[in-house]
Short mmCIF file of C-alpha atoms and ligand atoms in Angstrom, two decimals:
data_model
loop_
_atom_site.label_atom_id
_atom_site.label_comp_id
_atom_site.label_asym_id
_atom_site.label_seq_id
_atom_site.Cartn_x
_atom_site.Cartn_y
_atom_site.Cartn_z
CA MET A 1465 -176.08 -0.49 68.66
CA LEU A 1466 -174.59 2.47 70.45
CA PHE A 1467 -174.04 5.22 67.92
CA LYS A 1468 -171.03 7.31 68.77
CA ALA A 1469 -172.23 10.47 67.08
CA PHE A 1470 -174.90 12.20 65.03
CA LEU A 1471 -174.17 13.89 61.76
CA ILE A 1472 -176.42 16.93 61.50
CA LYS A 1473 -177.69 17.78 58.03
CA TYR A 1474 -178.94 21.28 57.39
CA GLY A 1475 -180.44 23.08 54.44
CA GLU A 1476 -177.85 25.12 52.64
CA ILE A 1477 -179.95 27.56 50.64
CA GLY A 1478 -179.16 31.18 51.37
CA ILE A 1479 -176.23 30.47 53.64
CA LYS A 1480 -173.31 31.09 51.37
CA GLY A 1481 -170.25 33.13 52.32
CA LYS A 1482 -170.25 35.02 55.58
CA ASN A 1483 -173.78 33.96 56.47
CA ARG A 1484 -172.72 30.38 56.58
CA TYR A 1485 -170.74 30.87 59.82
CA LEU A 1486 -173.59 32.72 61.45
CA PHE A 1487 -175.99 29.99 60.44
CA GLU A 1488 -173.72 27.17 61.63
CA ASP A 1489 -172.81 28.86 64.91
CA ALA A 1490 -176.45 29.60 65.68
CA LEU A 1491 -177.34 26.01 64.86
CA MET A 1492 -174.61 24.68 67.16
CA ASP A 1493 -175.82 26.95 69.99
CA GLN A 1494 -179.37 25.70 69.57
CA ILE A 1495 -178.23 22.07 69.55
CA ARG A 1496 -176.41 22.66 72.83
CA TYR A 1497 -179.50 24.32 74.27
CA ALA A 1498 -181.79 21.47 73.18
CA LEU A 1499 -179.51 18.81 74.67
CA ARG A 1500 -178.95 20.74 77.89
CA ASP A 1501 -181.73 18.96 79.73
CA THR A 1502 -180.79 15.45 78.63
CA GLU A 1503 -178.57 13.20 80.72
CA ALA A 1504 -176.12 12.87 77.85
CA ASP A 1505 -172.50 13.97 77.90
CA PHE A 1506 -171.91 15.40 74.45
CA GLU A 1507 -169.82 17.71 72.34
CA VAL A 1508 -170.96 19.68 69.29
CA THR A 1509 -168.21 20.02 66.70
CA LYS A 1510 -167.79 21.41 63.25
CA GLU A 1511 -165.43 19.75 60.83
CA GLN A 1512 -165.05 20.68 57.19
CA GLY A 1513 -168.49 22.23 56.96
CA ARG A 1514 -170.20 19.38 58.78
CA ILE A 1515 -171.73 19.53 62.22
CA TYR A 1516 -171.46 16.52 64.48
CA VAL A 1517 -172.82 15.81 67.91
CA GLU A 1518 -170.37 13.41 69.49
CA MET A 1519 -171.54 11.40 72.46
CA ASN A 1520 -169.29 10.44 75.37
CA GLY A 1521 -170.31 7.24 77.09
CA ASP A 1522 -173.85 5.96 77.52
CA TYR A 1523 -176.89 8.05 76.67
CA ASP A 1524 -180.58 7.64 75.99
CA TYR A 1525 -180.87 7.43 72.20
CA ASP A 1526 -184.57 8.33 72.00
CA GLU A 1527 -184.16 11.30 74.30
CA VAL A 1528 -181.28 12.70 72.26
CA VAL A 1529 -183.00 12.17 68.90
CA ASP A 1530 -186.14 13.76 70.30
CA ALA A 1531 -184.21 16.82 71.47
CA LEU A 1532 -182.39 17.19 68.14
CA GLY A 1533 -185.76 16.88 66.41
CA ARG A 1534 -186.76 20.19 68.00
CA VAL A 1535 -183.84 22.20 66.64
CA PHE A 1536 -184.89 24.45 63.77
CA GLY A 1537 -182.45 24.39 60.87
CA ILE A 1538 -181.82 20.65 61.07
CA VAL A 1539 -183.17 18.75 58.08
CA GLY A 1540 -181.70 15.36 58.91
CA ILE A 1541 -180.24 13.56 61.92
CA CYS A 1542 -177.91 10.69 61.00
CA PRO A 1543 -176.74 8.35 63.75
CA VAL A 1544 -173.13 7.50 62.97
CA ILE A 1545 -170.60 4.95 64.06
CA ILE A 1546 -167.01 6.11 64.12
CA SER A 1547 -163.97 3.96 63.56
CA GLU A 1548 -160.31 4.84 63.78
CA LYS A 1549 -158.58 4.53 60.42
CA CYS A 1550 -157.73 0.87 60.05
CA ARG A 1551 -156.75 -1.69 57.44
CA TRP A 1552 -159.15 -2.02 54.53
CA GLU A 1553 -160.14 -5.59 55.55
CA ASP A 1554 -161.00 -4.35 59.03
CA LEU A 1555 -163.08 -1.48 57.63
CA CYS A 1556 -165.00 -4.00 55.51
CA ARG A 1557 -165.69 -6.15 58.55
CA ILE A 1558 -166.83 -3.17 60.63
CA THR A 1559 -169.13 -1.99 57.83
CA GLY A 1560 -170.57 -5.49 57.41
CA ASP A 1561 -171.22 -5.74 61.16
CA TYR A 1562 -172.93 -2.35 61.01
CA MET A 1563 -175.28 -3.56 58.26
CA GLU A 1564 -176.04 -6.79 60.06
CA GLU A 1565 -176.86 -5.05 63.29
CA ASN A 1566 -179.04 -2.31 61.83
CA TYR A 1567 -180.85 -4.39 59.20
CA PRO A 1568 -181.12 -7.90 60.70
CA ASP A 1569 -183.32 -9.03 57.80
CA LEU A 1570 -180.82 -7.83 55.13
CA ASN A 1571 -183.33 -8.55 52.43
CA LEU A 1572 -182.95 -5.15 50.79
CA THR A 1573 -181.32 -3.10 48.07
CA PHE A 1574 -178.41 -0.81 48.83
CA LYS A 1575 -175.80 1.49 47.37
CA VAL A 1576 -172.49 2.53 48.88
CA PHE A 1577 -171.38 6.19 48.85
CA CYS A 1578 -167.79 6.98 49.81
CA ARG A 1579 -166.08 10.30 50.43
CA ARG A 1580 -162.48 10.85 51.30
CA ALA A 1581 -161.30 14.05 52.86
CA ASP A 1582 -158.02 12.25 53.49
CA LYS A 1583 -156.74 11.09 50.11
CA HIS A 1584 -153.73 9.26 51.54
CA ILE A 1585 -155.57 6.21 52.69
CA TYR A 1586 -157.61 3.49 50.96
CA LYS A 1587 -158.46 3.94 47.30
CA PRO A 1588 -160.32 6.50 45.19
CA SER A 1589 -163.88 6.96 46.37
CA MET A 1590 -165.57 5.24 43.43
CA GLU A 1591 -163.33 2.23 43.70
CA MET A 1592 -163.77 2.12 47.43
CA ALA A 1593 -167.57 2.11 47.04
CA ALA A 1594 -167.46 -0.62 44.41
CA ASP A 1595 -165.17 -2.82 46.50
CA MET A 1596 -167.20 -2.31 49.66
CA GLY A 1597 -170.36 -3.18 47.69
CA GLU A 1598 -168.74 -6.35 46.51
CA TYR A 1599 -167.60 -7.31 49.99
CA LEU A 1600 -171.13 -6.86 51.35
CA LEU A 1601 -172.71 -8.85 48.51
CA ASP A 1602 -170.26 -11.68 49.17
CA ARG A 1603 -170.90 -11.67 52.88
CA PHE A 1604 -174.72 -11.34 52.77
CA SER A 1605 -176.36 -13.19 49.90
CA GLN A 1606 -179.78 -11.58 50.60
CA LEU A 1607 -178.50 -8.11 49.68
CA SER A 1608 -178.74 -6.65 46.21
CA VAL A 1609 -177.48 -3.43 44.68
CA ASP A 1610 -179.78 -0.76 43.27
CA VAL A 1611 -177.87 2.28 42.10
CA HIS A 1612 -181.00 4.33 41.25
CA HIS A 1613 -183.43 3.82 44.14
CA PRO A 1614 -181.61 1.95 46.90
CA GLN A 1615 -183.54 1.22 50.09
CA VAL A 1616 -180.36 1.81 52.06
CA SER A 1617 -177.79 4.46 51.17
CA LEU A 1618 -174.68 3.42 53.03
CA ASN A 1619 -172.27 6.30 53.53
CA ILE A 1620 -168.62 5.92 54.43
CA GLU A 1621 -166.68 9.12 55.00
CA VAL A 1622 -162.96 9.14 55.63
CA ARG A 1623 -161.84 12.15 57.64
CA GLU A 1624 -159.67 12.25 60.74
CA ARG A 1625 -161.58 9.09 61.49
CA VAL A 1626 -164.02 7.00 59.48
CA TYR A 1627 -167.75 7.76 59.75
CA ILE A 1628 -170.33 5.17 58.74
CA TYR A 1629 -174.05 5.91 58.51
CA SER A 1630 -177.14 5.02 56.56
CA ILE A 1631 -180.06 6.18 58.67
CA GLU A 1632 -181.48 9.69 58.33
CA ILE A 1633 -184.19 10.82 60.72
CA PRO A 1634 -186.00 13.92 59.42
CA GLY A 1635 -185.47 17.13 61.39
CA PRO A 1636 -187.96 20.00 61.63
CA GLY A 1637 -186.34 22.15 58.91
CA GLY A 1638 -186.59 25.93 59.20
CA MET A 1639 -183.73 28.21 60.23
CA PRO A 1640 -181.72 28.26 63.48
CA ILE A 1641 -183.05 30.62 66.12
CA GLY A 1642 -181.10 33.85 66.15
CA THR A 1643 -180.45 34.05 62.41
CA ASN A 1644 -183.46 36.24 61.67
CA GLY A 1645 -183.90 38.94 64.26
CA ARG A 1646 -186.45 39.18 67.03
CA ALA A 1647 -190.23 39.52 67.30
CA THR A 1648 -192.73 39.85 70.14
CA LEU A 1649 -195.52 37.30 70.50
CA LEU A 1650 -198.87 38.21 72.04
CA LEU A 1651 -199.25 35.00 74.00
CA SER A 1652 -202.62 34.12 75.49
CA GLY A 1653 -203.60 30.86 77.13
CA GLY A 1654 -205.37 29.70 73.97
CA ILE A 1655 -204.55 27.22 71.24
CA ASP A 1656 -203.55 29.64 68.51
CA SER A 1657 -200.90 31.99 69.82
CA PRO A 1658 -198.38 29.31 70.94
CA VAL A 1659 -198.64 27.78 67.45
CA ALA A 1660 -198.12 31.22 65.89
CA GLY A 1661 -194.99 31.75 68.00
CA TYR A 1662 -193.68 28.33 67.05
CA MET A 1663 -194.15 29.04 63.34
CA ILE A 1664 -192.33 32.36 63.35
CA ALA A 1665 -189.54 30.96 65.54
CA LYS A 1666 -189.13 28.21 62.97
CA ARG A 1667 -187.93 30.83 60.51
CA GLY A 1668 -185.02 31.63 62.80
CA VAL A 1669 -186.68 34.46 64.71
CA LYS A 1670 -185.91 34.85 68.39
CA ILE A 1671 -189.11 35.57 70.26
CA ASP A 1672 -190.19 37.21 73.44
CA ALA A 1673 -193.78 37.29 74.63
CA VAL A 1674 -196.40 39.52 76.23
CA TYR A 1675 -199.33 38.25 78.26
CA PHE A 1676 -202.19 40.45 79.49
CA HIS A 1677 -203.92 39.34 82.62
CA ALA A 1678 -206.69 40.87 84.67
CA PRO A 1679 -206.45 39.90 88.32
CA PRO A 1680 -208.62 39.17 90.21
CA TYR A 1681 -210.87 38.39 87.23
CA THR A 1682 -208.22 36.04 85.89
CA SER A 1683 -206.43 33.76 88.33
CA GLU A 1684 -202.83 32.96 89.16
CA ARG A 1685 -203.50 29.56 87.63
CA ALA A 1686 -204.45 31.16 84.30
CA LYS A 1687 -201.16 33.04 84.38
CA GLN A 1688 -199.27 29.85 85.23
CA LYS A 1689 -200.84 28.22 82.19
CA VAL A 1690 -199.33 30.92 79.97
CA VAL A 1691 -195.93 30.47 81.65
CA ASP A 1692 -196.24 26.74 80.93
CA LEU A 1693 -197.12 27.43 77.30
CA ALA A 1694 -194.14 29.77 76.95
CA ALA A 1695 -191.91 27.01 78.32
CA ILE A 1696 -193.35 24.55 75.77
CA VAL A 1697 -192.67 26.94 72.88
CA ALA A 1698 -189.20 27.57 74.37
CA ARG A 1699 -188.32 23.91 73.87
CA TYR A 1700 -188.12 24.82 70.16
CA ALA A 1701 -187.59 28.56 70.23
CA GLY A 1702 -184.99 28.85 72.98
CA PRO A 1703 -185.54 30.80 76.21
CA ILE A 1704 -188.49 33.19 76.07
CA ARG A 1705 -188.77 36.34 78.14
CA LEU A 1706 -192.42 36.73 79.11
CA HIS A 1707 -193.73 40.21 79.96
CA VAL A 1708 -196.84 39.94 82.12
CA ILE A 1709 -198.98 43.06 81.96
CA ASN A 1710 -201.70 43.86 84.45
CA PHE A 1711 -204.58 44.89 82.22
CA THR A 1712 -207.35 45.12 84.82
CA ASP A 1713 -207.65 48.90 85.17
CA ILE A 1714 -207.60 49.43 81.42
CA GLN A 1715 -210.28 46.79 80.90
CA LEU A 1716 -212.46 48.24 83.63
CA ALA A 1717 -212.11 51.72 82.16
CA ILE A 1718 -213.05 50.48 78.70
CA TYR A 1719 -215.99 48.60 80.22
CA GLU A 1720 -217.18 51.67 82.02
CA LYS A 1721 -216.75 54.27 79.30
CA CYS A 1722 -217.09 52.59 75.91
CA PRO A 1723 -220.01 50.93 74.08
CA HIS A 1724 -220.15 47.29 75.09
CA ASP A 1725 -220.33 45.92 71.56
CA GLU A 1726 -216.94 47.55 70.92
CA LEU A 1727 -215.22 46.26 74.07
CA THR A 1728 -213.25 43.49 72.46
CA ILE A 1729 -211.96 45.53 69.57
CA ILE A 1730 -210.90 48.44 71.79
CA MET A 1731 -209.27 46.07 74.21
CA ARG A 1732 -207.41 44.39 71.34
CA ARG A 1733 -206.17 47.81 70.16
CA TYR A 1734 -204.75 48.59 73.60
CA MET A 1735 -203.09 45.20 73.74
CA MET A 1736 -201.42 45.90 70.41
CA ARG A 1737 -200.30 49.37 71.49
CA ILE A 1738 -198.77 48.08 74.72
CA ALA A 1739 -197.18 45.07 73.02
CA GLN A 1740 -195.68 47.42 70.47
CA SER A 1741 -194.07 49.65 73.08
CA ILE A 1742 -192.60 46.59 74.80
CA ALA A 1743 -191.39 45.31 71.42
CA LEU A 1744 -189.68 48.61 70.67
CA GLU A 1745 -187.96 48.52 74.06
CA GLU A 1746 -186.76 44.97 73.36
CA LYS A 1747 -185.46 46.00 69.94
CA SER A 1748 -187.91 43.59 68.43
CA MET A 1749 -188.84 44.00 64.78
CA GLY A 1750 -192.45 42.91 64.73
CA LEU A 1751 -195.46 41.59 66.62
CA ILE A 1752 -196.89 38.07 66.29
CA THR A 1753 -200.49 37.07 66.94
CA GLY A 1754 -202.51 33.89 66.56
CA GLU A 1755 -205.25 35.56 64.53
CA SER A 1756 -206.96 33.77 61.65
CA ILE A 1757 -209.48 35.40 59.31
CA GLY A 1758 -213.05 35.03 60.48
CA GLN A 1759 -212.35 32.83 63.49
CA VAL A 1760 -214.16 35.15 65.90
CA ALA A 1761 -215.77 38.60 65.74
CA SER A 1762 -212.47 40.32 66.50
CA GLN A 1763 -210.82 38.57 63.56
CA THR A 1764 -213.03 39.57 60.65
CA MET A 1765 -211.25 41.50 57.90
CA GLN A 1766 -212.80 44.74 59.22
CA SER A 1767 -211.73 43.99 62.79
CA LEU A 1768 -208.21 43.13 61.72
CA LEU A 1769 -208.07 46.40 59.78
CA VAL A 1770 -209.09 48.40 62.83
CA THR A 1771 -206.79 46.48 65.19
CA ASN A 1772 -203.88 46.75 62.83
CA ALA A 1773 -204.32 50.51 62.47
CA VAL A 1774 -202.69 51.20 65.86
CA CYS A 1775 -199.45 49.42 64.95
CA SER A 1776 -196.51 50.81 63.06
CA LEU A 1777 -194.47 47.63 63.46
CA PRO A 1778 -195.38 44.81 61.09
CA VAL A 1779 -197.78 42.29 62.64
CA TYR A 1780 -197.04 38.71 61.67
CA ARG A 1781 -200.06 36.43 61.66
CA PRO A 1782 -198.77 33.07 60.50
CA LEU A 1783 -202.15 31.36 61.05
CA ILE A 1784 -204.11 33.86 59.01
CA GLY A 1785 -205.31 31.36 56.41
CA PHE A 1786 -205.49 28.29 58.64
CA ASP A 1787 -208.61 26.42 59.70
CA LYS A 1788 -208.88 25.63 63.39
CA ASN A 1789 -208.36 21.90 62.72
CA ASP A 1790 -205.01 22.57 61.09
CA ILE A 1791 -203.96 24.75 64.01
CA VAL A 1792 -205.02 22.05 66.47
CA ASP A 1793 -202.91 19.49 64.58
CA ILE A 1794 -199.78 21.63 64.96
CA SER A 1795 -200.63 22.39 68.57
CA LYS A 1796 -200.74 18.65 69.29
CA GLU A 1797 -197.58 18.01 67.33
CA ILE A 1798 -195.60 20.53 69.37
CA GLY A 1799 -197.04 19.29 72.65
CA ALA A 1800 -198.99 22.44 73.54
CA PHE A 1801 -202.56 21.27 73.07
CA GLU A 1802 -203.15 19.60 76.45
CA THR A 1803 -201.99 22.74 78.22
CA SER A 1804 -203.90 25.10 75.91
CA ILE A 1805 -207.22 23.40 76.67
CA GLU A 1806 -206.87 23.60 80.45
CA PRO A 1807 -210.02 25.38 81.54
CA TYR A 1808 -208.75 28.65 82.98
CA GLU A 1809 -210.43 31.95 82.17
CA ASP A 1810 -208.88 34.47 79.82
CA CYS A 1811 -209.23 38.23 80.16
CA CYS A 1812 -210.86 38.38 76.71
CA THR A 1813 -213.64 36.01 77.70
CA ILE A 1814 -214.51 37.77 80.92
CA PHE A 1815 -215.26 41.19 79.50
CA VAL A 1816 -216.83 39.97 76.31
CA ALA A 1817 -220.08 41.51 74.97
CA LYS A 1818 -223.07 39.39 73.96
CA HIS A 1819 -223.10 40.83 70.46
CA PRO A 1820 -219.70 42.26 69.58
CA VAL A 1821 -219.38 44.33 66.41
CA THR A 1822 -218.12 42.28 63.53
CA LYS A 1823 -217.69 45.21 61.15
CA PRO A 1824 -216.16 47.94 63.28
CA ASN A 1825 -215.58 51.32 61.75
CA GLU A 1826 -212.27 52.88 62.69
CA HIS A 1827 -213.76 56.34 62.96
CA HIS A 1828 -216.41 55.13 65.46
CA ILE A 1829 -213.87 53.22 67.45
CA CYS A 1830 -211.59 56.25 67.70
CA ARG A 1831 -214.54 58.29 68.91
CA SER A 1832 -215.32 55.72 71.58
CA GLU A 1833 -211.69 55.60 72.64
CA HIS A 1834 -211.86 59.33 73.07
CA HIS A 1835 -214.02 58.72 76.17
CA LEU A 1836 -210.90 57.27 77.78
CA ALA A 1837 -208.75 60.30 77.03
CA ASP A 1838 -208.47 61.55 80.61
CA VAL A 1839 -207.18 58.35 82.10
CA ILE A 1840 -205.78 56.05 79.48
CA ASP A 1841 -202.26 57.40 78.95
CA GLN A 1842 -201.52 57.17 82.64
CA MET A 1843 -203.01 53.68 82.82
CA VAL A 1844 -200.96 52.44 79.87
CA GLU A 1845 -197.84 53.93 81.38
CA THR A 1846 -198.53 52.28 84.74
CA ALA A 1847 -199.29 48.93 83.10
CA ILE A 1848 -195.94 49.00 81.32
CA LYS A 1849 -194.07 50.24 84.36
CA THR A 1850 -195.48 47.53 86.64
CA GLN A 1851 -194.94 44.64 84.22
CA GLU A 1852 -193.58 41.42 85.65
CA ILE A 1853 -190.86 39.67 83.67
CA ILE A 1854 -190.64 35.88 83.78
CA ASP A 1855 -187.89 33.98 81.98
CA CYS A 1856 -189.35 30.79 80.55
CA GLY A 1857 -187.48 27.76 79.23
P1 LIG B 954 -205.67 32.22 71.12
O1 LIG B 954 -206.11 30.80 70.97
O2 LIG B 954 -204.28 32.44 70.68
O3 LIG B 954 -205.97 32.75 72.50
P2 LIG B 954 -208.14 33.26 70.19
O4 LIG B 954 -208.72 32.42 69.13
O5 LIG B 954 -208.63 33.10 71.57
O6 LIG B 954 -206.58 33.07 70.12
P3 LIG B 954 -208.46 36.12 70.44
O7 LIG B 954 -208.84 35.99 71.84
O8 LIG B 954 -209.27 36.98 69.53
O9 LIG B 954 -208.32 34.75 69.68
O10 LIG B 954 -207.00 36.66 70.37
C1 LIG B 954 -206.35 36.88 69.16
C2 LIG B 954 -204.87 37.01 69.42
O11 LIG B 954 -204.63 38.08 70.31
C3 LIG B 954 -204.29 35.80 70.12
O12 LIG B 954 -203.92 34.78 69.21
C4 LIG B 954 -203.11 36.40 70.83
O13 LIG B 954 -202.01 36.56 69.93
C5 LIG B 954 -203.62 37.77 71.23
N1 LIG B 954 -204.19 37.73 72.59
C6 LIG B 954 -205.47 37.55 72.97
N2 LIG B 954 -205.61 37.58 74.30
C7 LIG B 954 -204.39 37.82 74.81
C8 LIG B 954 -203.85 37.96 76.14
N3 LIG B 954 -204.62 37.86 77.23
N4 LIG B 954 -202.53 38.20 76.26
C9 LIG B 954 -201.72 38.27 75.17
N5 LIG B 954 -202.18 38.15 73.92
C10 LIG B 954 -203.48 37.92 73.72
MG1 LIG B 955 -207.71 33.69 73.33
#
């Protein structure tokens, strides 16, 4: 059956009054963005507080449902058939044909729900539902009615035209991108940070990203992997602006002048400082990382305390209480995992000490950083000035 449209269901909590328009408009924009790369010719419309995606001509059903399934804010996707207003007998026949085609077995329980925005046609909703139920029971003897827990909820809505649907495919939930400000993701080539970006974006936050690379110690291919990951996250989060920062000189300076067991933590502090100044420039309201308590030496509670100390913006760490397995599950679900495990080196792994401190002391770390005093401000400034910007997605 070729469905003519999709009714988009969205969660309504917190979107009363003026916010409702912002929410709906952002959702419609994201739907258009998600469908942009499909072959389909479509139109996104809003009618009496309902959002529809109307399809013109042929399209690939799975591709369209898949794309809509990536739009945050959607809780249900209902494929709909649309009929012009017609005689009651014809509407019954069309509805019966719909049931027959979508449920060939017909051995099921159902309930009819009717709504009329146009009160001039047919009969009151309750009566309409009862009569349609009766018609279907007459036509298909295998059917039975269950008003409490029907297997099929058959909806008939009379508006400018008549909309018939009974199937609801779950959407991802969350809030439409653009309804909750902007944050800056520290995106590495690993498994965790793309998942962290995905999770914050799901709350309606527009994200941009920062990647630190260290050529020639890290390769072009490692950078390309991060661009690919940004594009994967962008399938859900909308276009992502990726700031690529050359971190080589800073890493070499840290390596040369600071105790080796403190390398990672000092490096992480400079990453946070630089990410924060990019965030402030982008009018972003927070940083996002893929950190999770205890995962590695730089993510113990003490390390997080010392890393966090250099930031004045809030740092969102949506994976903080997650086990790796749970993170991997989400990574697979969003299609990032295969890319994340490509074996290209990361700047963190190249300059890593054999025995990094797991309980850094902020006072010690500040003293070590003091060895960089002559050069570091200039290096940070140059790193920011020479950033490369890549638009992903
Ligand atoms: P991931 O899988 O996200 O790389 P990880 O387990 O390797 O995380 P770390 O290397 O300690 O953990 O990094 C912690 C967080 O710091 C990452 O989740 C990411 O947000 C940020 N980060 C690490 N390396 C980089 C980098 N080269 N560029 C940008 N951000 C980075
Ligand atoms: Mg990493």
